[in-house]
Amino acid sequence: MSSGAVPHNPPRSAQTRTAAGRAAYLGALITLAFGLLIFCADPRGHAWDFHQFYAVGSLPADQTFDVDAQRAMEERLWREYRPMVEEFNFSPYLKPAYYRLVWVPLAKLDFWTAYRVWVALQVAAFLSAMTLLGKRYGLDSALVLLLPMCPYLLLSFTWGQDTGLLLLILALSLELSLRGREGWGGATLALGLFKWNTILLLPLLFLVQKRWRTVRGFAAVAVVEVLLSVWITGTAGVRDYFALATSPETSYWSYLMPSVRGVALAVGAPASLSWAVALGAIAVFLWRARGLDLEKSYAAGVSIGVFLAIHTMGYDLLLPVMAIVMLYDRLSVGWKAPLVVFYLSPMPYMAQKLTDMRFNGLAAALFALVVAIALSLQRGEQPIETAAEDESPKAIGAGAGSPA
């Protein structure tokens, strides 16, 4: 990140934010309607990942990370509930053991009932995250109207992933930290460790920046989660987890990951070199980003962190939407604006499909966005504008912005 400053785009007017607020409600309805159309048009994508979560909730605690038990249960559910997809694809469950406390109650419901409940929770979490971010930063109407076409949003919902929940946790962590409750912000961030591969860059960055209150809050909750996981599965479960995490089973679709490691694998780099490239990029990022303020740290950690993560899939690309909202005044001008539109549009996903996966369109879109975000976070830049800084008593359709 260079030190040269770029002209700062002035904050949007209160009238624009109010119009965007009305559009947000329309956009939410369009999102649900468009997602329903996709859901009905292609049932093969339904519950692609949720069947894995449901399987873990159906297994005894001591078999949570037993690869043979996972495979057998997943295949049984696949054959019973997803007969429209003939070929069974096994994807190992690698989320922390404490997270099965979510799946066990859901597994007591009928599979499709549990799936609908879970998707409804994800939709609610996503809309809550957008509302929270919108109150502080505003939601531009163009951005809201792009979201219904966003493939990462639809992938997350239809596959039964938990990216919407993680996005809400990140938004809450940011809000608490900006209100001066850094310890609670760190503790809230640790609640997202069920997807540790995508958020781990943030606590590492806070550690490098010596944000001790945030680090202590994060560490306290993380320790509780680790102890809870060991209590659930026993020490044998810990061994099973690391055995599974280092097994070839976890390398499925690695060369298609929209990340620096995925790109390295796609061009033929050996697995060891791909790890070295990813870890080296993380080290460079932490060094270059150590001087960022709190808001810029969240924006960078959430977006660039996904690209540098050791394991990233298409639905994870929903997380950088948070950085887009935070930095929209800077990303919606000049050459950066088309990159944001390209990123949120179906084009990267379609390019990948039309080339039979020979072109990693998602990685290209994420890399372009990361470059735009990195240049928007230069040290010479002014602080991020928020809706709370506007003199108008109205924020986006819902009242005043949250106090910093």
CSV table of C-alpha atoms in Angstrom, one decimal:
chain,number,residue,atom,x,y,z
A,1,MET,CA,0.0,0.0,0.0
A,2,SER,CA,1.7,3.2,-1.2
A,3,SER,CA,1.6,6.4,0.8
A,4,GLY,CA,0.2,8.7,-2.0
A,5,ALA,CA,-3.1,10.3,-1.2
A,6,VAL,CA,-6.0,10.4,-3.6
A,7,PRO,CA,-8.9,13.0,-3.6
A,8,HIS,CA,-11.6,12.0,-1.2
A,9,ASN,CA,-15.1,11.7,-2.5
A,10,PRO,CA,-17.5,14.0,-0.5
A,11,PRO,CA,-20.2,12.3,1.6
A,12,ARG,CA,-23.5,11.7,-0.1
A,13,SER,CA,-26.5,13.9,0.8
A,14,ALA,CA,-29.1,13.0,3.3
A,15,GLN,CA,-31.7,12.9,0.4
A,16,THR,CA,-29.6,10.3,-1.4
A,17,ARG,CA,-29.3,8.2,1.7
A,18,THR,CA,-33.0,8.4,2.3
A,19,ALA,CA,-33.7,7.2,-1.3
A,20,ALA,CA,-31.1,4.5,-0.8
A,21,GLY,CA,-32.9,3.4,2.4
A,22,ARG,CA,-36.2,3.0,0.5
A,23,ALA,CA,-34.4,1.1,-2.2
A,24,ALA,CA,-32.9,-1.2,0.4
A,25,TYR,CA,-36.3,-2.5,1.3
A,26,LEU,CA,-37.1,-3.0,-2.4
A,27,GLY,CA,-33.7,-4.6,-2.9
A,28,ALA,CA,-34.4,-7.1,0.0
A,29,LEU,CA,-37.6,-8.2,-1.6
A,30,ILE,CA,-36.0,-8.5,-5.0
A,31,THR,CA,-33.2,-10.5,-3.5
A,32,LEU,CA,-35.6,-13.0,-2.0
A,33,ALA,CA,-37.7,-13.2,-5.2
A,34,PHE,CA,-34.6,-13.6,-7.4
A,35,GLY,CA,-33.2,-16.2,-5.1
A,36,LEU,CA,-36.5,-18.1,-5.1
A,37,LEU,CA,-36.4,-18.2,-8.9
A,38,ILE,CA,-32.9,-19.6,-8.9
A,39,PHE,CA,-34.0,-22.1,-6.2
A,40,CYS,CA,-36.9,-23.4,-8.4
A,41,ALA,CA,-34.9,-23.3,-11.6
A,42,ASP,CA,-31.9,-25.4,-10.5
A,43,PRO,CA,-32.6,-27.8,-7.6
A,44,ARG,CA,-29.2,-29.5,-8.0
A,45,GLY,CA,-27.6,-26.7,-5.9
A,46,HIS,CA,-30.0,-27.0,-3.0
A,47,ALA,CA,-28.4,-27.8,0.3
A,48,TRP,CA,-25.1,-28.7,-1.3
A,49,ASP,CA,-23.2,-27.9,1.9
A,50,PHE,CA,-26.1,-28.1,4.3
A,51,HIS,CA,-26.3,-31.9,4.0
A,52,GLN,CA,-22.8,-32.0,5.4
A,53,PHE,CA,-23.8,-29.9,8.4
A,54,TYR,CA,-27.0,-32.0,8.9
A,55,ALA,CA,-24.9,-35.2,8.8
A,56,VAL,CA,-22.6,-33.9,11.6
A,57,GLY,CA,-25.7,-33.1,13.7
A,58,SER,CA,-26.9,-36.6,13.2
A,59,LEU,CA,-23.6,-38.3,14.3
A,60,PRO,CA,-22.6,-39.0,17.9
A,61,ALA,CA,-20.3,-36.4,19.4
A,62,ASP,CA,-17.3,-38.7,19.4
A,63,GLN,CA,-17.7,-39.3,15.6
A,64,THR,CA,-17.8,-35.6,14.7
A,65,PHE,CA,-14.4,-35.8,12.9
A,66,ASP,CA,-14.4,-39.5,12.0
A,67,VAL,CA,-13.9,-39.3,8.3
A,68,ASP,CA,-15.5,-42.7,7.6
A,69,ALA,CA,-18.6,-41.9,9.7
A,70,GLN,CA,-18.9,-38.5,8.0
A,71,ARG,CA,-18.7,-40.0,4.6
A,72,ALA,CA,-21.2,-42.7,5.3
A,73,MET,CA,-23.7,-40.3,6.8
A,74,GLU,CA,-23.3,-37.7,4.1
A,75,GLU,CA,-23.8,-40.3,1.4
A,76,ARG,CA,-26.9,-41.7,3.0
A,77,LEU,CA,-28.4,-38.2,3.2
A,78,TRP,CA,-27.3,-37.4,-0.3
A,79,ARG,CA,-29.0,-40.5,-1.8
A,80,GLU,CA,-32.2,-39.9,0.3
A,81,TYR,CA,-32.6,-36.1,-0.1
A,82,ARG,CA,-30.6,-35.1,-3.2
A,83,PRO,CA,-31.4,-37.9,-5.8
A,84,MET,CA,-31.4,-35.2,-8.5
A,85,VAL,CA,-27.6,-35.2,-8.3
A,86,GLU,CA,-26.4,-38.7,-9.3
A,87,GLU,CA,-22.7,-38.3,-8.4
A,88,PHE,CA,-22.0,-38.2,-4.6
A,89,ASN,CA,-19.4,-35.6,-3.6
A,90,PHE,CA,-17.9,-36.0,-0.2
A,91,SER,CA,-16.8,-32.8,1.6
A,92,PRO,CA,-15.3,-33.2,5.1
A,93,TYR,CA,-16.7,-31.2,8.0
A,94,LEU,CA,-13.8,-29.1,9.4
A,95,LYS,CA,-15.6,-26.6,11.5
A,96,PRO,CA,-14.9,-26.5,15.2
A,97,ALA,CA,-16.7,-29.1,17.4
A,98,TYR,CA,-18.6,-26.5,19.4
A,99,TYR,CA,-20.5,-25.6,16.3
A,100,ARG,CA,-22.2,-28.9,16.3
A,101,LEU,CA,-24.4,-27.4,19.1
A,102,VAL,CA,-26.1,-25.6,16.2
A,103,TRP,CA,-26.5,-28.7,14.1
A,104,VAL,CA,-27.8,-31.2,16.7
A,105,PRO,CA,-31.1,-29.4,17.2
A,106,LEU,CA,-31.6,-28.8,13.5
A,107,ALA,CA,-30.9,-32.5,12.8
A,108,LYS,CA,-33.9,-33.4,14.9
A,109,LEU,CA,-36.1,-31.8,12.3
A,110,ASP,CA,-36.9,-33.2,8.9
A,111,PHE,CA,-34.0,-32.5,6.5
A,112,TRP,CA,-35.8,-30.0,4.2
A,113,THR,CA,-37.5,-28.4,7.2
A,114,ALA,CA,-34.2,-27.9,8.8
A,115,TYR,CA,-32.7,-26.5,5.6
A,116,ARG,CA,-35.5,-24.0,5.2
A,117,VAL,CA,-35.1,-22.9,8.8
A,118,TRP,CA,-31.4,-22.5,8.3
A,119,VAL,CA,-31.7,-20.5,5.1
A,120,ALA,CA,-34.3,-18.2,6.7
A,121,LEU,CA,-31.8,-17.5,9.5
A,122,GLN,CA,-29.1,-16.7,7.0
A,123,VAL,CA,-31.4,-14.4,5.0
A,124,ALA,CA,-32.3,-12.6,8.3
A,125,ALA,CA,-28.6,-12.4,9.3
A,126,PHE,CA,-27.6,-10.9,6.0
A,127,LEU,CA,-30.3,-8.3,6.0
A,128,SER,CA,-29.5,-7.4,9.6
A,129,ALA,CA,-25.8,-7.0,8.6
A,130,MET,CA,-26.7,-4.7,5.7
A,131,THR,CA,-29.0,-2.7,8.0
A,132,LEU,CA,-26.3,-2.2,10.6
A,133,LEU,CA,-23.7,-1.2,8.0
A,134,GLY,CA,-26.2,1.0,6.2
A,135,LYS,CA,-27.0,3.0,9.3
A,136,ARG,CA,-23.3,3.8,9.7
A,137,TYR,CA,-22.1,4.2,6.2
A,138,GLY,CA,-25.2,4.5,4.0
A,139,LEU,CA,-26.3,2.1,1.3
A,140,ASP,CA,-26.2,3.5,-2.2
A,141,SER,CA,-29.2,2.5,-4.3
A,142,ALA,CA,-27.0,1.2,-7.1
A,143,LEU,CA,-25.2,-1.1,-4.7
A,144,VAL,CA,-28.5,-2.4,-3.2
A,145,LEU,CA,-29.8,-3.1,-6.7
A,146,LEU,CA,-26.7,-5.0,-7.6
A,147,LEU,CA,-26.9,-7.3,-4.6
A,148,PRO,CA,-29.8,-9.4,-5.8
A,149,MET,CA,-27.7,-10.5,-8.8
A,150,CYS,CA,-24.7,-11.3,-6.7
A,151,PRO,CA,-23.8,-15.0,-7.2
A,152,TYR,CA,-22.0,-15.2,-3.8
A,153,LEU,CA,-25.2,-14.3,-2.0
A,154,LEU,CA,-27.3,-16.8,-3.9
A,155,LEU,CA,-24.6,-19.5,-3.5
A,156,SER,CA,-24.6,-18.9,0.3
A,157,PHE,CA,-28.4,-19.2,0.5
A,158,THR,CA,-29.1,-22.1,-1.8
A,159,TRP,CA,-26.1,-24.2,-0.7
A,160,GLY,CA,-27.1,-23.7,3.0
A,161,GLN,CA,-23.9,-22.0,3.9
A,162,ASP,CA,-23.3,-19.8,7.0
A,163,THR,CA,-21.7,-16.8,5.3
A,164,GLY,CA,-24.7,-14.5,6.1
A,165,LEU,CA,-24.3,-15.3,9.8
A,166,LEU,CA,-20.5,-14.5,9.7
A,167,LEU,CA,-21.2,-11.2,7.9
A,168,LEU,CA,-23.5,-10.2,10.7
A,169,ILE,CA,-20.9,-11.1,13.3
A,170,LEU,CA,-18.3,-9.0,11.5
A,171,ALA,CA,-20.6,-6.1,11.3
A,172,LEU,CA,-21.4,-6.3,15.0
A,173,SER,CA,-17.8,-6.6,15.9
A,174,LEU,CA,-17.0,-3.5,13.9
A,175,GLU,CA,-19.9,-1.5,15.4
A,176,LEU,CA,-18.9,-2.4,19.0
A,177,SER,CA,-15.3,-1.5,18.4
A,178,LEU,CA,-16.2,1.8,16.9
A,179,ARG,CA,-18.3,2.6,19.9
A,180,GLY,CA,-15.2,2.2,22.1
A,181,ARG,CA,-16.0,-1.3,23.3
A,182,GLU,CA,-12.9,-3.0,21.7
A,183,GLY,CA,-12.9,-5.9,24.1
A,184,TRP,CA,-16.5,-6.8,23.2
A,185,GLY,CA,-15.7,-6.3,19.6
A,186,GLY,CA,-12.9,-8.8,19.8
A,187,ALA,CA,-15.1,-11.2,21.8
A,188,THR,CA,-17.8,-10.9,19.1
A,189,LEU,CA,-15.2,-11.5,16.4
A,190,ALA,CA,-14.2,-14.8,18.0
A,191,LEU,CA,-17.8,-16.0,17.6
A,192,GLY,CA,-17.0,-16.2,13.9
A,193,LEU,CA,-14.3,-18.8,14.4
A,194,PHE,CA,-16.7,-21.4,12.9
A,195,LYS,CA,-15.2,-20.0,9.7
A,196,TRP,CA,-11.7,-19.4,11.1
A,197,ASN,CA,-10.1,-19.8,7.7
A,198,THR,CA,-11.7,-16.6,6.4
A,199,ILE,CA,-11.4,-14.3,9.5
A,200,LEU,CA,-8.1,-15.3,11.1
A,201,LEU,CA,-6.2,-12.4,9.4
A,202,LEU,CA,-8.2,-9.9,11.5
A,203,PRO,CA,-7.0,-11.0,15.0
A,204,LEU,CA,-3.5,-11.5,13.6
A,205,LEU,CA,-3.6,-7.9,12.3
A,206,PHE,CA,-4.9,-6.6,15.7
A,207,LEU,CA,-2.1,-8.5,17.4
A,208,VAL,CA,0.5,-6.8,15.1
A,209,GLN,CA,-1.1,-3.5,15.8
A,210,LYS,CA,-1.0,-4.1,19.5
A,211,ARG,CA,-4.8,-3.5,20.0
A,212,TRP,CA,-4.6,-5.4,23.3
A,213,ARG,CA,-8.2,-4.9,24.4
A,214,THR,CA,-9.5,-6.4,21.1
A,215,VAL,CA,-7.0,-9.2,21.3
A,216,ARG,CA,-7.8,-10.1,24.9
A,217,GLY,CA,-11.6,-10.1,24.2
A,218,PHE,CA,-11.0,-12.4,21.1
A,219,ALA,CA,-8.6,-14.7,23.0
A,220,ALA,CA,-11.0,-15.1,26.0
A,221,VAL,CA,-13.9,-16.3,23.8
A,222,ALA,CA,-11.6,-18.4,21.6
A,223,VAL,CA,-10.3,-20.3,24.6
A,224,VAL,CA,-13.8,-21.0,25.8
A,225,GLU,CA,-14.7,-22.3,22.3
A,226,VAL,CA,-11.6,-24.6,22.3
A,227,LEU,CA,-12.4,-26.0,25.7
A,228,LEU,CA,-16.0,-26.5,24.8
A,229,SER,CA,-14.9,-28.4,21.6
A,230,VAL,CA,-12.6,-30.6,23.6
A,231,TRP,CA,-15.3,-31.3,26.1
A,232,ILE,CA,-17.7,-32.3,23.3
A,233,THR,CA,-15.5,-34.7,21.4
A,234,GLY,CA,-12.8,-35.6,24.0
A,235,THR,CA,-9.1,-35.6,23.3
A,236,ALA,CA,-9.6,-38.3,20.6
A,237,GLY,CA,-11.7,-35.8,18.7
A,238,VAL,CA,-8.8,-33.3,18.7
A,239,ARG,CA,-6.6,-36.0,17.1
A,240,ASP,CA,-9.3,-36.8,14.6
A,241,TYR,CA,-9.7,-33.1,13.7
A,242,PHE,CA,-6.0,-32.6,12.9
A,243,ALA,CA,-5.8,-35.9,11.0
A,244,LEU,CA,-8.8,-34.9,8.9
A,245,ALA,CA,-7.5,-31.4,8.4
A,246,THR,CA,-4.2,-32.7,7.0
A,247,SER,CA,-5.7,-35.5,4.9
A,248,PRO,CA,-6.1,-35.4,1.1
A,249,GLU,CA,-9.9,-35.2,1.6
A,250,THR,CA,-9.5,-31.5,2.4
A,251,SER,CA,-8.0,-30.6,-1.0
A,252,TYR,CA,-11.2,-30.9,-3.0
A,253,TRP,CA,-11.5,-28.2,-5.6
A,254,SER,CA,-8.4,-26.5,-4.2
A,255,TYR,CA,-7.2,-25.4,-7.7
A,256,LEU,CA,-10.6,-23.6,-8.1
A,257,MET,CA,-10.3,-21.6,-4.9
A,258,PRO,CA,-10.7,-17.8,-5.5
A,259,SER,CA,-7.6,-17.1,-3.5
A,260,VAL,CA,-3.8,-16.6,-3.9
A,261,ARG,CA,-3.3,-20.2,-2.9
A,262,GLY,CA,-5.9,-21.4,-5.4
A,263,VAL,CA,-4.3,-19.4,-8.2
A,264,ALA,CA,-0.9,-20.9,-7.3
A,265,LEU,CA,-2.3,-24.4,-7.5
A,266,ALA,CA,-4.1,-23.6,-10.8
A,267,VAL,CA,-0.9,-22.6,-12.5
A,268,GLY,CA,0.7,-25.9,-11.5
A,269,ALA,CA,2.6,-25.0,-8.3
A,270,PRO,CA,3.2,-27.9,-5.9
A,271,ALA,CA,1.0,-27.9,-2.8
A,272,SER,CA,4.0,-26.9,-0.6
A,273,LEU,CA,4.8,-23.9,-2.8
A,274,SER,CA,1.1,-22.8,-2.7
A,275,TRP,CA,1.3,-22.8,1.1
A,276,ALA,CA,4.5,-20.8,1.0
A,277,VAL,CA,3.0,-18.3,-1.4
A,278,ALA,CA,-0.1,-17.9,0.8
A,279,LEU,CA,1.8,-17.6,4.1
A,280,GLY,CA,4.3,-15.1,2.5
A,281,ALA,CA,1.5,-12.9,1.2
A,282,ILE,CA,-0.1,-12.9,4.7
A,283,ALA,CA,3.2,-11.9,6.2
A,284,VAL,CA,3.6,-9.0,3.7
A,285,PHE,CA,0.1,-7.9,4.3
A,286,LEU,CA,0.5,-7.8,8.1
A,287,TRP,CA,3.6,-5.8,7.8
A,288,ARG,CA,2.2,-3.3,5.3
A,289,ALA,CA,-1.2,-2.9,7.2
A,290,ARG,CA,0.2,-2.5,10.7
A,291,GLY,CA,-0.4,1.3,10.6
A,292,LEU,CA,-4.0,1.2,9.5
A,293,ASP,CA,-6.7,2.7,11.8
A,294,LEU,CA,-9.5,0.5,13.1
A,295,GLU,CA,-12.0,1.0,10.3
A,296,LYS,CA,-9.5,0.5,7.6
A,297,SER,CA,-8.2,-2.6,9.4
A,298,TYR,CA,-11.7,-4.2,9.3
A,299,ALA,CA,-12.2,-3.3,5.7
A,300,ALA,CA,-8.8,-4.7,4.7
A,301,GLY,CA,-8.9,-7.8,7.0
A,302,VAL,CA,-12.4,-8.8,5.8
A,303,SER,CA,-11.7,-8.4,2.1
A,304,ILE,CA,-8.0,-9.0,1.6
A,305,GLY,CA,-8.2,-11.7,4.2
A,306,VAL,CA,-10.6,-13.8,2.0
A,307,PHE,CA,-8.1,-13.6,-0.9
A,308,LEU,CA,-5.2,-14.7,1.3
A,309,ALA,CA,-7.1,-17.4,3.2
A,310,ILE,CA,-5.7,-20.9,3.1
A,311,HIS,CA,-9.2,-22.2,2.0
A,312,THR,CA,-11.7,-20.0,0.2
A,313,MET,CA,-14.8,-20.9,-1.8
A,314,GLY,CA,-17.2,-18.9,-3.9
A,315,TYR,CA,-19.7,-18.2,-1.2
A,316,ASP,CA,-17.0,-16.7,1.0
A,317,LEU,CA,-16.8,-13.8,-1.6
A,318,LEU,CA,-19.9,-12.4,0.1
A,319,LEU,CA,-17.8,-11.2,3.0
A,320,PRO,CA,-16.0,-8.4,1.1
A,321,VAL,CA,-19.4,-6.8,0.5
A,322,MET,CA,-18.8,-5.4,4.0
A,323,ALA,CA,-15.7,-3.6,2.8
A,324,ILE,CA,-17.5,-2.4,-0.3
A,325,VAL,CA,-20.2,-0.7,1.8
A,326,MET,CA,-17.6,0.8,4.1
A,327,LEU,CA,-15.5,2.2,1.2
A,328,TYR,CA,-18.2,2.8,-1.3
A,329,ASP,CA,-17.5,6.6,-1.6
A,330,ARG,CA,-14.0,5.7,-2.7
A,331,LEU,CA,-14.8,2.6,-4.8
A,332,SER,CA,-17.6,4.1,-6.8
A,333,VAL,CA,-15.5,6.7,-8.6
A,334,GLY,CA,-13.1,6.4,-11.5
A,335,TRP,CA,-11.7,3.1,-12.7
A,336,LYS,CA,-12.7,1.4,-9.4
A,337,ALA,CA,-16.4,1.6,-10.1
A,338,PRO,CA,-16.5,-0.9,-13.0
A,339,LEU,CA,-14.5,-3.4,-10.8
A,340,VAL,CA,-17.2,-3.2,-8.1
A,341,VAL,CA,-19.9,-3.8,-10.6
A,342,PHE,CA,-18.0,-6.7,-12.2
A,343,TYR,CA,-17.4,-8.2,-8.7
A,344,LEU,CA,-21.0,-8.1,-7.7
A,345,SER,CA,-22.4,-9.2,-11.0
A,346,PRO,CA,-22.9,-12.7,-12.3
A,347,MET,CA,-20.2,-12.2,-14.9
A,348,PRO,CA,-17.2,-13.8,-13.0
A,349,TYR,CA,-19.3,-16.8,-12.1
A,350,MET,CA,-20.6,-17.1,-15.7
A,351,ALA,CA,-17.1,-16.8,-17.1
A,352,GLN,CA,-16.0,-19.6,-14.9
A,353,LYS,CA,-18.9,-21.8,-16.0
A,354,LEU,CA,-18.7,-21.0,-19.7
A,355,THR,CA,-15.0,-21.9,-19.8
A,356,ASP,CA,-15.7,-25.2,-18.0
A,357,MET,CA,-13.7,-24.0,-15.0
A,358,ARG,CA,-10.6,-23.4,-17.0
A,359,PHE,CA,-10.8,-19.7,-16.1
A,360,ASN,CA,-11.0,-18.8,-12.5
A,361,GLY,CA,-13.4,-15.9,-12.9
A,362,LEU,CA,-14.1,-15.6,-9.1
A,363,ALA,CA,-10.4,-15.3,-8.3
A,364,ALA,CA,-10.0,-12.6,-11.0
A,365,ALA,CA,-12.9,-10.6,-9.7
A,366,LEU,CA,-11.7,-10.9,-6.1
A,367,PHE,CA,-8.1,-9.9,-7.0
A,368,ALA,CA,-9.3,-6.9,-8.9
A,369,LEU,CA,-11.4,-5.8,-5.9
A,370,VAL,CA,-8.6,-6.4,-3.5
A,371,VAL,CA,-6.3,-4.1,-5.6
A,372,ALA,CA,-9.0,-1.4,-5.6
A,373,ILE,CA,-9.5,-1.7,-1.9
A,374,ALA,CA,-5.8,-1.7,-1.2
A,375,LEU,CA,-5.4,1.5,-3.2
A,376,SER,CA,-8.3,3.0,-1.3
A,377,LEU,CA,-6.6,2.3,2.0
A,378,GLN,CA,-3.4,4.2,1.4
A,379,ARG,CA,-1.9,5.8,4.5
A,380,GLY,CA,-2.4,9.3,3.1
A,381,GLU,CA,-6.2,8.9,2.8
A,382,GLN,CA,-8.7,10.7,5.0
A,383,PRO,CA,-10.8,8.7,7.5
A,384,ILE,CA,-13.7,6.8,6.2
A,385,GLU,CA,-16.8,8.9,5.9
A,386,THR,CA,-19.9,7.6,7.8
A,387,ALA,CA,-23.5,8.4,7.8
A,388,ALA,CA,-23.2,9.6,11.4
A,389,GLU,CA,-20.9,12.5,10.2
A,390,ASP,CA,-23.7,14.0,8.1
A,391,GLU,CA,-25.4,17.0,9.7
A,392,SER,CA,-28.8,15.7,8.8
A,393,PRO,CA,-30.7,13.9,11.6
A,394,LYS,CA,-31.6,11.2,9.2
A,395,ALA,CA,-29.5,8.2,8.2
A,396,ILE,CA,-30.4,5.6,5.7
A,397,GLY,CA,-34.2,5.2,6.0
A,398,ALA,CA,-33.9,4.5,9.7
A,399,GLY,CA,-32.8,7.4,11.8
A,400,ALA,CA,-29.4,8.7,12.9
A,401,GLY,CA,-26.2,6.9,12.4
A,402,SER,CA,-24.6,5.1,15.3
A,403,PRO,CA,-22.2,7.1,17.4
A,404,ALA,CA,-18.6,6.3,16.8
